[in-house]
Amino acid sequence: MIRQVVGQQLDHDPNFRWRGEAVTRIENLSDIAFALALGMIISGADVPSTFSELKRFLFFLIPTAAAFGVMLQIWTIHFTFFRRYGVADKTIITLNSILIFVVLYLAYPLRFTFESLYAWIIGQLTGNYTLAIELGMVDNNAALTIAFYVVAYGVCLGLLALKYSHVIRRRDILDLNAHELVTTRITRGYLAAGAIISLMIVPLALYTPLGPMSAFLLFAMVPVRHMLTRYYQRGLKSDAPETAA
């Protein structure tokens, strides 16, 4: 009982009942995979042995932290899902297995993508493209790198959205109340929108002057989530029974 109360207070929404108190085997496997992916992002750089290499290592701290943050965001959504619903049926196992594969495959390219984008932005700001050229970010390579990243990121969000769609179909079995169902639908809509936006960025990166900068359109997910929250919460209030004065 104490664990449940503490867990709810630490959750993003303390009013959402946690159904996944026990860690399932598929969740345990997923955590191991995410830990490996996070370690791959950090350990992807060579150990600096000279002062010049140390400066280079510290120079790429910002893109490394960004890649780490993206992977941690995906894990947080994954963690919250299992804590809230505790579902581990065949559908979830299948979707989660694909997610693990994509996450592990994405780790090294994710760091390289952020390092390349960072070098390209530095070149745009300073006019010195030495580092970008060293990383191979010439001609259309930067746009291709961003296209690869947003596709992989979109696939991760799409898989997570499918998991949320699955629990919505099982809402009666899970006994989701009105608030929990609205929260679930908001999260699913947010993830689905992120997957769609990611795929829309691909042609913008490859065939428009925006090029690699089109990746910043992913920040459009923030207002999308705000709009979804207002839409579903308005419906929740309108469906609520009127109280006597």
PDB file of C-alpha atoms in Angstrom:
ATOM      1  CA  MET A   1       0.000   0.000   0.000  1.00  0.00           C
ATOM      2  CA  ILE A   2       2.781   2.443   0.936  1.00  0.00           C
ATOM      3  CA  ARG A   3       4.623   1.612  -2.313  1.00  0.00           C
ATOM      4  CA  GLN A   4       1.484   2.337  -4.329  1.00  0.00           C
ATOM      5  CA  VAL A   5       0.893   5.699  -2.625  1.00  0.00           C
ATOM      6  CA  VAL A   6       4.511   6.768  -3.069  1.00  0.00           C
ATOM      7  CA  GLY A   7       4.478   5.570  -6.687  1.00  0.00           C
ATOM      8  CA  GLN A   8       1.393   7.575  -7.513  1.00  0.00           C
ATOM      9  CA  GLN A   9       2.954  10.709  -6.045  1.00  0.00           C
ATOM     10  CA  LEU A  10       6.012  10.205  -8.244  1.00  0.00           C
ATOM     11  CA  ASP A  11       3.975   9.589 -11.393  1.00  0.00           C
ATOM     12  CA  HIS A  12       3.275  12.339 -13.897  1.00  0.00           C
ATOM     13  CA  ASP A  13      -0.379  12.170 -12.894  1.00  0.00           C
ATOM     14  CA  PRO A  14      -1.013  11.204  -9.241  1.00  0.00           C
ATOM     15  CA  ASN A  15      -4.698  10.641 -10.061  1.00  0.00           C
ATOM     16  CA  PHE A  16      -3.867   7.790 -12.438  1.00  0.00           C
ATOM     17  CA  ARG A  17      -4.004   4.418 -10.662  1.00  0.00           C
ATOM     18  CA  TRP A  18      -0.916   2.325 -11.249  1.00  0.00           C
ATOM     19  CA  ARG A  19      -1.809  -1.185 -12.389  1.00  0.00           C
ATOM     20  CA  GLY A  20       1.749  -2.364 -13.062  1.00  0.00           C
ATOM     21  CA  GLU A  21       3.220  -2.680  -9.595  1.00  0.00           C
ATOM     22  CA  ALA A  22       5.156  -5.839 -10.467  1.00  0.00           C
ATOM     23  CA  VAL A  23       7.915  -5.527 -13.086  1.00  0.00           C
ATOM     24  CA  THR A  24       7.168  -7.920 -15.953  1.00  0.00           C
ATOM     25  CA  ARG A  25       9.881  -9.872 -17.764  1.00  0.00           C
ATOM     26  CA  ILE A  26       9.316  -7.941 -20.994  1.00  0.00           C
ATOM     27  CA  GLU A  27       9.676  -4.661 -19.090  1.00  0.00           C
ATOM     28  CA  ASN A  28      12.844  -5.917 -17.420  1.00  0.00           C
ATOM     29  CA  LEU A  29      14.267  -6.868 -20.818  1.00  0.00           C
ATOM     30  CA  SER A  30      13.300  -3.453 -22.177  1.00  0.00           C
ATOM     31  CA  ASP A  31      15.062  -1.653 -19.324  1.00  0.00           C
ATOM     32  CA  ILE A  32      18.232  -3.617 -20.036  1.00  0.00           C
ATOM     33  CA  ALA A  33      18.001  -2.681 -23.724  1.00  0.00           C
ATOM     34  CA  PHE A  34      17.469   0.998 -22.920  1.00  0.00           C
ATOM     35  CA  ALA A  35      20.387   0.935 -20.484  1.00  0.00           C
ATOM     36  CA  LEU A  36      22.596  -0.532 -23.211  1.00  0.00           C
ATOM     37  CA  ALA A  37      21.414   2.104 -25.686  1.00  0.00           C
ATOM     38  CA  LEU A  38      22.107   4.948 -23.234  1.00  0.00           C
ATOM     39  CA  GLY A  39      25.534   3.492 -22.547  1.00  0.00           C
ATOM     40  CA  MET A  40      26.233   3.210 -26.269  1.00  0.00           C
ATOM     41  CA  ILE A  41      25.426   6.904 -26.698  1.00  0.00           C
ATOM     42  CA  ILE A  42      27.826   7.962 -23.947  1.00  0.00           C
ATOM     43  CA  SER A  43      30.596   5.465 -24.705  1.00  0.00           C
ATOM     44  CA  GLY A  44      30.449   6.032 -28.459  1.00  0.00           C
ATOM     45  CA  ALA A  45      33.314   8.496 -28.213  1.00  0.00           C
ATOM     46  CA  ASP A  46      36.940   7.396 -28.006  1.00  0.00           C
ATOM     47  CA  VAL A  47      38.678   7.919 -24.663  1.00  0.00           C
ATOM     48  CA  PRO A  48      40.650  11.182 -24.981  1.00  0.00           C
ATOM     49  CA  SER A  49      44.427  10.650 -24.685  1.00  0.00           C
ATOM     50  CA  THR A  50      45.620  14.154 -25.644  1.00  0.00           C
ATOM     51  CA  PHE A  51      44.507  17.668 -24.768  1.00  0.00           C
ATOM     52  CA  SER A  52      43.261  18.170 -28.328  1.00  0.00           C
ATOM     53  CA  GLU A  53      41.108  15.041 -28.074  1.00  0.00           C
ATOM     54  CA  LEU A  54      39.837  16.182 -24.668  1.00  0.00           C
ATOM     55  CA  LYS A  55      38.705  19.503 -26.173  1.00  0.00           C
ATOM     56  CA  ARG A  56      36.936  17.634 -28.942  1.00  0.00           C
ATOM     57  CA  PHE A  57      35.270  15.339 -26.396  1.00  0.00           C
ATOM     58  CA  LEU A  58      34.000  18.315 -24.383  1.00  0.00           C
ATOM     59  CA  PHE A  59      32.989  20.170 -27.539  1.00  0.00           C
ATOM     60  CA  PHE A  60      30.501  17.420 -28.384  1.00  0.00           C
ATOM     61  CA  LEU A  61      28.992  17.410 -24.888  1.00  0.00           C
ATOM     62  CA  ILE A  62      25.885  19.313 -26.066  1.00  0.00           C
ATOM     63  CA  PRO A  63      24.892  16.955 -28.941  1.00  0.00           C
ATOM     64  CA  THR A  64      25.693  13.919 -26.768  1.00  0.00           C
ATOM     65  CA  ALA A  65      23.413  15.250 -24.033  1.00  0.00           C
ATOM     66  CA  ALA A  66      20.690  15.907 -26.631  1.00  0.00           C
ATOM     67  CA  ALA A  67      20.913  12.327 -27.947  1.00  0.00           C
ATOM     68  CA  PHE A  68      20.864  11.017 -24.373  1.00  0.00           C
ATOM     69  CA  GLY A  69      17.783  13.133 -23.653  1.00  0.00           C
ATOM     70  CA  VAL A  70      15.882  11.820 -26.684  1.00  0.00           C
ATOM     71  CA  MET A  71      16.567   8.210 -25.697  1.00  0.00           C
ATOM     72  CA  LEU A  72      15.584   8.944 -22.101  1.00  0.00           C
ATOM     73  CA  GLN A  73      12.342  10.524 -23.313  1.00  0.00           C
ATOM     74  CA  ILE A  74      11.422   7.331 -25.160  1.00  0.00           C
ATOM     75  CA  TRP A  75      12.263   5.265 -22.067  1.00  0.00           C
ATOM     76  CA  THR A  76      10.153   7.527 -19.835  1.00  0.00           C
ATOM     77  CA  ILE A  77       7.093   7.032 -22.050  1.00  0.00           C
ATOM     78  CA  HIS A  78       7.778   3.285 -22.034  1.00  0.00           C
ATOM     79  CA  PHE A  79       8.198   3.227 -18.239  1.00  0.00           C
ATOM     80  CA  THR A  80       5.008   5.227 -17.613  1.00  0.00           C
ATOM     81  CA  PHE A  81       3.037   2.915 -19.900  1.00  0.00           C
ATOM     82  CA  PHE A  82       3.935  -0.227 -17.961  1.00  0.00           C
ATOM     83  CA  ARG A  83       3.447   1.418 -14.567  1.00  0.00           C
ATOM     84  CA  ARG A  84       0.004   2.700 -15.497  1.00  0.00           C
ATOM     85  CA  TYR A  85      -1.394  -0.335 -17.294  1.00  0.00           C
ATOM     86  CA  GLY A  86       0.756  -3.357 -16.424  1.00  0.00           C
ATOM     87  CA  VAL A  87      -0.221  -5.030 -19.714  1.00  0.00           C
ATOM     88  CA  ALA A  88       2.083  -7.721 -21.126  1.00  0.00           C
ATOM     89  CA  ASP A  89      -0.041  -9.703 -23.566  1.00  0.00           C
ATOM     90  CA  LYS A  90       1.067 -10.956 -26.992  1.00  0.00           C
ATOM     91  CA  THR A  91       0.326  -7.650 -28.738  1.00  0.00           C
ATOM     92  CA  ILE A  92       2.356  -5.602 -26.255  1.00  0.00           C
ATOM     93  CA  ILE A  93       5.219  -8.123 -26.310  1.00  0.00           C
ATOM     94  CA  THR A  94       5.340  -7.930 -30.121  1.00  0.00           C
ATOM     95  CA  LEU A  95       5.243  -4.130 -30.241  1.00  0.00           C
ATOM     96  CA  ASN A  96       7.759  -3.862 -27.430  1.00  0.00           C
ATOM     97  CA  SER A  97      10.156  -6.308 -29.101  1.00  0.00           C
ATOM     98  CA  ILE A  98      10.144  -4.207 -32.262  1.00  0.00           C
ATOM     99  CA  LEU A  99      10.701  -1.094 -30.144  1.00  0.00           C
ATOM    100  CA  ILE A 100      13.724  -2.698 -28.452  1.00  0.00           C
ATOM    101  CA  PHE A 101      15.228  -3.531 -31.848  1.00  0.00           C
ATOM    102  CA  VAL A 102      14.736   0.013 -33.137  1.00  0.00           C
ATOM    103  CA  VAL A 103      16.124   1.566 -29.939  1.00  0.00           C
ATOM    104  CA  LEU A 104      19.311  -0.517 -30.019  1.00  0.00           C
ATOM    105  CA  TYR A 105      19.736   0.065 -33.749  1.00  0.00           C
ATOM    106  CA  LEU A 106      19.187   3.807 -33.265  1.00  0.00           C
ATOM    107  CA  ALA A 107      21.706   4.414 -30.455  1.00  0.00           C
ATOM    108  CA  TYR A 108      24.925   5.034 -32.415  1.00  0.00           C
ATOM    109  CA  PRO A 109      23.233   6.777 -35.387  1.00  0.00           C
ATOM    110  CA  LEU A 110      21.363   8.982 -32.894  1.00  0.00           C
ATOM    111  CA  ARG A 111      24.565  10.345 -31.431  1.00  0.00           C
ATOM    112  CA  PHE A 112      26.108  10.788 -34.867  1.00  0.00           C
ATOM    113  CA  THR A 113      22.996  12.639 -36.047  1.00  0.00           C
ATOM    114  CA  PHE A 114      23.169  15.162 -33.231  1.00  0.00           C
ATOM    115  CA  GLU A 115      26.917  15.588 -33.619  1.00  0.00           C
ATOM    116  CA  SER A 116      26.492  16.172 -37.353  1.00  0.00           C
ATOM    117  CA  LEU A 117      23.637  18.636 -36.877  1.00  0.00           C
ATOM    118  CA  TYR A 118      25.683  20.441 -34.229  1.00  0.00           C
ATOM    119  CA  ALA A 119      28.683  20.685 -36.550  1.00  0.00           C
ATOM    120  CA  TRP A 120      26.451  21.896 -39.393  1.00  0.00           C
ATOM    121  CA  ILE A 121      24.897  24.616 -37.185  1.00  0.00           C
ATOM    122  CA  ILE A 122      28.351  25.719 -36.000  1.00  0.00           C
ATOM    123  CA  GLY A 123      29.385  25.976 -39.651  1.00  0.00           C
ATOM    124  CA  GLN A 124      26.303  28.048 -40.468  1.00  0.00           C
ATOM    125  CA  LEU A 125      27.025  30.421 -37.591  1.00  0.00           C
ATOM    126  CA  THR A 126      30.786  30.776 -38.034  1.00  0.00           C
ATOM    127  CA  GLY A 127      31.307  30.052 -41.713  1.00  0.00           C
ATOM    128  CA  ASN A 128      33.884  27.403 -40.751  1.00  0.00           C
ATOM    129  CA  TYR A 129      32.704  24.031 -42.044  1.00  0.00           C
ATOM    130  CA  THR A 130      35.891  22.135 -41.182  1.00  0.00           C
ATOM    131  CA  LEU A 131      34.221  19.964 -38.569  1.00  0.00           C
ATOM    132  CA  ALA A 132      31.156  19.352 -40.730  1.00  0.00           C
ATOM    133  CA  ILE A 133      33.374  18.279 -43.629  1.00  0.00           C
ATOM    134  CA  GLU A 134      35.360  16.044 -41.289  1.00  0.00           C
ATOM    135  CA  LEU A 135      32.117  14.294 -40.318  1.00  0.00           C
ATOM    136  CA  GLY A 136      31.137  13.935 -43.963  1.00  0.00           C
ATOM    137  CA  MET A 137      28.332  16.496 -43.815  1.00  0.00           C
ATOM    138  CA  VAL A 138      28.783  17.712 -47.369  1.00  0.00           C
ATOM    139  CA  ASP A 139      26.325  18.131 -50.210  1.00  0.00           C
ATOM    140  CA  ASN A 140      23.053  16.443 -49.167  1.00  0.00           C
ATOM    141  CA  ASN A 141      24.489  14.200 -46.466  1.00  0.00           C
ATOM    142  CA  ALA A 142      23.235  16.375 -43.596  1.00  0.00           C
ATOM    143  CA  ALA A 143      19.678  16.236 -44.911  1.00  0.00           C
ATOM    144  CA  LEU A 144      19.923  12.467 -45.419  1.00  0.00           C
ATOM    145  CA  THR A 145      21.193  12.026 -41.866  1.00  0.00           C
ATOM    146  CA  ILE A 146      18.258  14.018 -40.462  1.00  0.00           C
ATOM    147  CA  ALA A 147      15.839  12.054 -42.647  1.00  0.00           C
ATOM    148  CA  PHE A 148      17.155   8.792 -41.214  1.00  0.00           C
ATOM    149  CA  TYR A 149      16.853  10.083 -37.655  1.00  0.00           C
ATOM    150  CA  VAL A 150      13.276  11.370 -37.941  1.00  0.00           C
ATOM    151  CA  VAL A 151      12.147   8.120 -39.567  1.00  0.00           C
ATOM    152  CA  ALA A 152      13.620   6.046 -36.706  1.00  0.00           C
ATOM    153  CA  TYR A 153      12.258   8.470 -34.103  1.00  0.00           C
ATOM    154  CA  GLY A 154       8.849   8.428 -35.786  1.00  0.00           C
ATOM    155  CA  VAL A 155       8.824   4.617 -35.762  1.00  0.00           C
ATOM    156  CA  CYS A 156       9.505   4.634 -31.994  1.00  0.00           C
ATOM    157  CA  LEU A 157       6.671   7.077 -31.359  1.00  0.00           C
ATOM    158  CA  GLY A 158       4.380   5.120 -33.691  1.00  0.00           C
ATOM    159  CA  LEU A 159       5.046   1.871 -31.818  1.00  0.00           C
ATOM    160  CA  LEU A 160       4.346   3.571 -28.506  1.00  0.00           C
ATOM    161  CA  ALA A 161       1.127   5.037 -29.936  1.00  0.00           C
ATOM    162  CA  LEU A 162       0.030   1.546 -31.010  1.00  0.00           C
ATOM    163  CA  LYS A 163       0.602   0.308 -27.461  1.00  0.00           C
ATOM    164  CA  TYR A 164      -1.659   3.051 -26.144  1.00  0.00           C
ATOM    165  CA  SER A 165      -4.272   2.225 -28.780  1.00  0.00           C
ATOM    166  CA  HIS A 166      -4.183  -1.364 -27.564  1.00  0.00           C
ATOM    167  CA  VAL A 167      -4.930  -0.436 -23.947  1.00  0.00           C
ATOM    168  CA  ILE A 168      -7.756   1.847 -25.092  1.00  0.00           C
ATOM    169  CA  ARG A 169      -9.344  -1.165 -26.765  1.00  0.00           C
ATOM    170  CA  ARG A 170      -8.893  -3.016 -23.450  1.00  0.00           C
ATOM    171  CA  ARG A 171     -10.239  -0.158 -21.338  1.00  0.00           C
ATOM    172  CA  ASP A 172     -13.106  -2.213 -19.923  1.00  0.00           C
ATOM    173  CA  ILE A 173     -10.802  -5.007 -18.787  1.00  0.00           C
ATOM    174  CA  LEU A 174      -8.383  -2.480 -17.286  1.00  0.00           C
ATOM    175  CA  ASP A 175     -11.288  -0.611 -15.681  1.00  0.00           C
ATOM    176  CA  LEU A 176     -10.105   2.807 -16.837  1.00  0.00           C
ATOM    177  CA  ASN A 177     -12.155   5.632 -15.376  1.00  0.00           C
ATOM    178  CA  ALA A 178     -13.044   8.768 -17.349  1.00  0.00           C
ATOM    179  CA  HIS A 179      -9.949  10.696 -16.283  1.00  0.00           C
ATOM    180  CA  GLU A 180      -7.618   7.792 -17.049  1.00  0.00           C
ATOM    181  CA  LEU A 181      -9.202   7.217 -20.451  1.00  0.00           C
ATOM    182  CA  VAL A 182      -8.833  10.892 -21.377  1.00  0.00           C
ATOM    183  CA  THR A 183      -5.188  10.877 -20.265  1.00  0.00           C
ATOM    184  CA  THR A 184      -4.562   7.747 -22.322  1.00  0.00           C
ATOM    185  CA  ARG A 185      -6.160   9.269 -25.422  1.00  0.00           C
ATOM    186  CA  ILE A 186      -4.161  12.486 -25.028  1.00  0.00           C
ATOM    187  CA  THR A 187      -0.923  10.493 -24.820  1.00  0.00           C
ATOM    188  CA  ARG A 188      -1.846   8.352 -27.812  1.00  0.00           C
ATOM    189  CA  GLY A 189      -2.744  11.424 -29.872  1.00  0.00           C
ATOM    190  CA  TYR A 190       0.493  13.145 -28.894  1.00  0.00           C
ATOM    191  CA  LEU A 191       2.591  10.130 -29.878  1.00  0.00           C
ATOM    192  CA  ALA A 192       0.700   9.588 -33.144  1.00  0.00           C
ATOM    193  CA  ALA A 193       1.085  13.277 -34.029  1.00  0.00           C
ATOM    194  CA  GLY A 194       4.809  13.035 -33.317  1.00  0.00           C
ATOM    195  CA  ALA A 195       5.117  10.041 -35.638  1.00  0.00           C
ATOM    196  CA  ILE A 196       3.235  11.876 -38.415  1.00  0.00           C
ATOM    197  CA  ILE A 197       5.278  15.062 -37.978  1.00  0.00           C
ATOM    198  CA  SER A 198       8.475  13.010 -38.127  1.00  0.00           C
ATOM    199  CA  LEU A 199       7.490  11.473 -41.460  1.00  0.00           C
ATOM    200  CA  MET A 200       6.464  14.884 -42.811  1.00  0.00           C
ATOM    201  CA  ILE A 201       9.943  16.215 -42.049  1.00  0.00           C
ATOM    202  CA  VAL A 202      11.595  13.724 -44.412  1.00  0.00           C
ATOM    203  CA  PRO A 203      10.568  15.421 -47.706  1.00  0.00           C
ATOM    204  CA  LEU A 204      11.158  18.845 -46.136  1.00  0.00           C
ATOM    205  CA  ALA A 205      14.707  17.866 -45.235  1.00  0.00           C
ATOM    206  CA  LEU A 206      15.468  16.315 -48.604  1.00  0.00           C
ATOM    207  CA  TYR A 207      13.688  18.582 -51.070  1.00  0.00           C
ATOM    208  CA  THR A 208      13.313  22.052 -49.535  1.00  0.00           C
ATOM    209  CA  PRO A 209      15.758  24.824 -48.566  1.00  0.00           C
ATOM    210  CA  LEU A 210      15.085  24.016 -44.904  1.00  0.00           C
ATOM    211  CA  GLY A 211      17.356  21.001 -45.189  1.00  0.00           C
ATOM    212  CA  PRO A 212      18.592  19.726 -41.807  1.00  0.00           C
ATOM    213  CA  MET A 213      16.925  22.635 -39.991  1.00  0.00           C
ATOM    214  CA  SER A 214      13.568  21.010 -40.682  1.00  0.00           C
ATOM    215  CA  ALA A 215      14.299  18.705 -37.719  1.00  0.00           C
ATOM    216  CA  PHE A 216      13.352  21.591 -35.413  1.00  0.00           C
ATOM    217  CA  LEU A 217       9.755  21.167 -36.594  1.00  0.00           C
ATOM    218  CA  LEU A 218       9.581  18.339 -34.062  1.00  0.00           C
ATOM    219  CA  PHE A 219       8.991  21.064 -31.476  1.00  0.00           C
ATOM    220  CA  ALA A 220       5.527  21.373 -33.029  1.00  0.00           C
ATOM    221  CA  MET A 221       4.648  18.399 -30.820  1.00  0.00           C
ATOM    222  CA  VAL A 222       4.478  20.789 -27.845  1.00  0.00           C
ATOM    223  CA  PRO A 223       1.495  22.880 -29.058  1.00  0.00           C
ATOM    224  CA  VAL A 224      -0.113  19.715 -30.465  1.00  0.00           C
ATOM    225  CA  ARG A 225      -0.122  18.168 -26.996  1.00  0.00           C
ATOM    226  CA  HIS A 226      -1.554  21.377 -25.537  1.00  0.00           C
ATOM    227  CA  MET A 227      -4.385  21.388 -28.085  1.00  0.00           C
ATOM    228  CA  LEU A 228      -5.152  17.710 -27.512  1.00  0.00           C
ATOM    229  CA  THR A 229      -5.260  18.268 -23.762  1.00  0.00           C
ATOM    230  CA  ARG A 230      -7.696  21.164 -24.095  1.00  0.00           C
ATOM    231  CA  TYR A 231      -9.890  19.236 -26.559  1.00  0.00           C
ATOM    232  CA  TYR A 232     -10.230  16.062 -24.500  1.00  0.00           C
ATOM    233  CA  GLN A 233     -10.550  17.849 -21.163  1.00  0.00           C
ATOM    234  CA  ARG A 234     -13.320  20.028 -22.587  1.00  0.00           C
ATOM    235  CA  GLY A 235     -15.155  16.875 -23.620  1.00  0.00           C
ATOM    236  CA  LEU A 236     -14.586  15.363 -20.177  1.00  0.00           C
ATOM    237  CA  LYS A 237     -16.124  18.395 -18.474  1.00  0.00           C
ATOM    238  CA  SER A 238     -19.101  18.441 -20.832  1.00  0.00           C
ATOM    239  CA  ASP A 239     -19.785  14.752 -20.113  1.00  0.00           C
ATOM    240  CA  ALA A 240     -19.576  15.198 -16.345  1.00  0.00           C
ATOM    241  CA  PRO A 241     -22.922  15.123 -14.531  1.00  0.00           C
ATOM    242  CA  GLU A 242     -24.148  18.445 -13.239  1.00  0.00           C
ATOM    243  CA  THR A 243     -24.060  18.805  -9.473  1.00  0.00           C
ATOM    244  CA  ALA A 244     -26.961  20.235  -7.555  1.00  0.00           C
ATOM    245  CA  ALA A 245     -26.593  23.841  -6.449  1.00  0.00           C
TER     246      ALA A 245
END
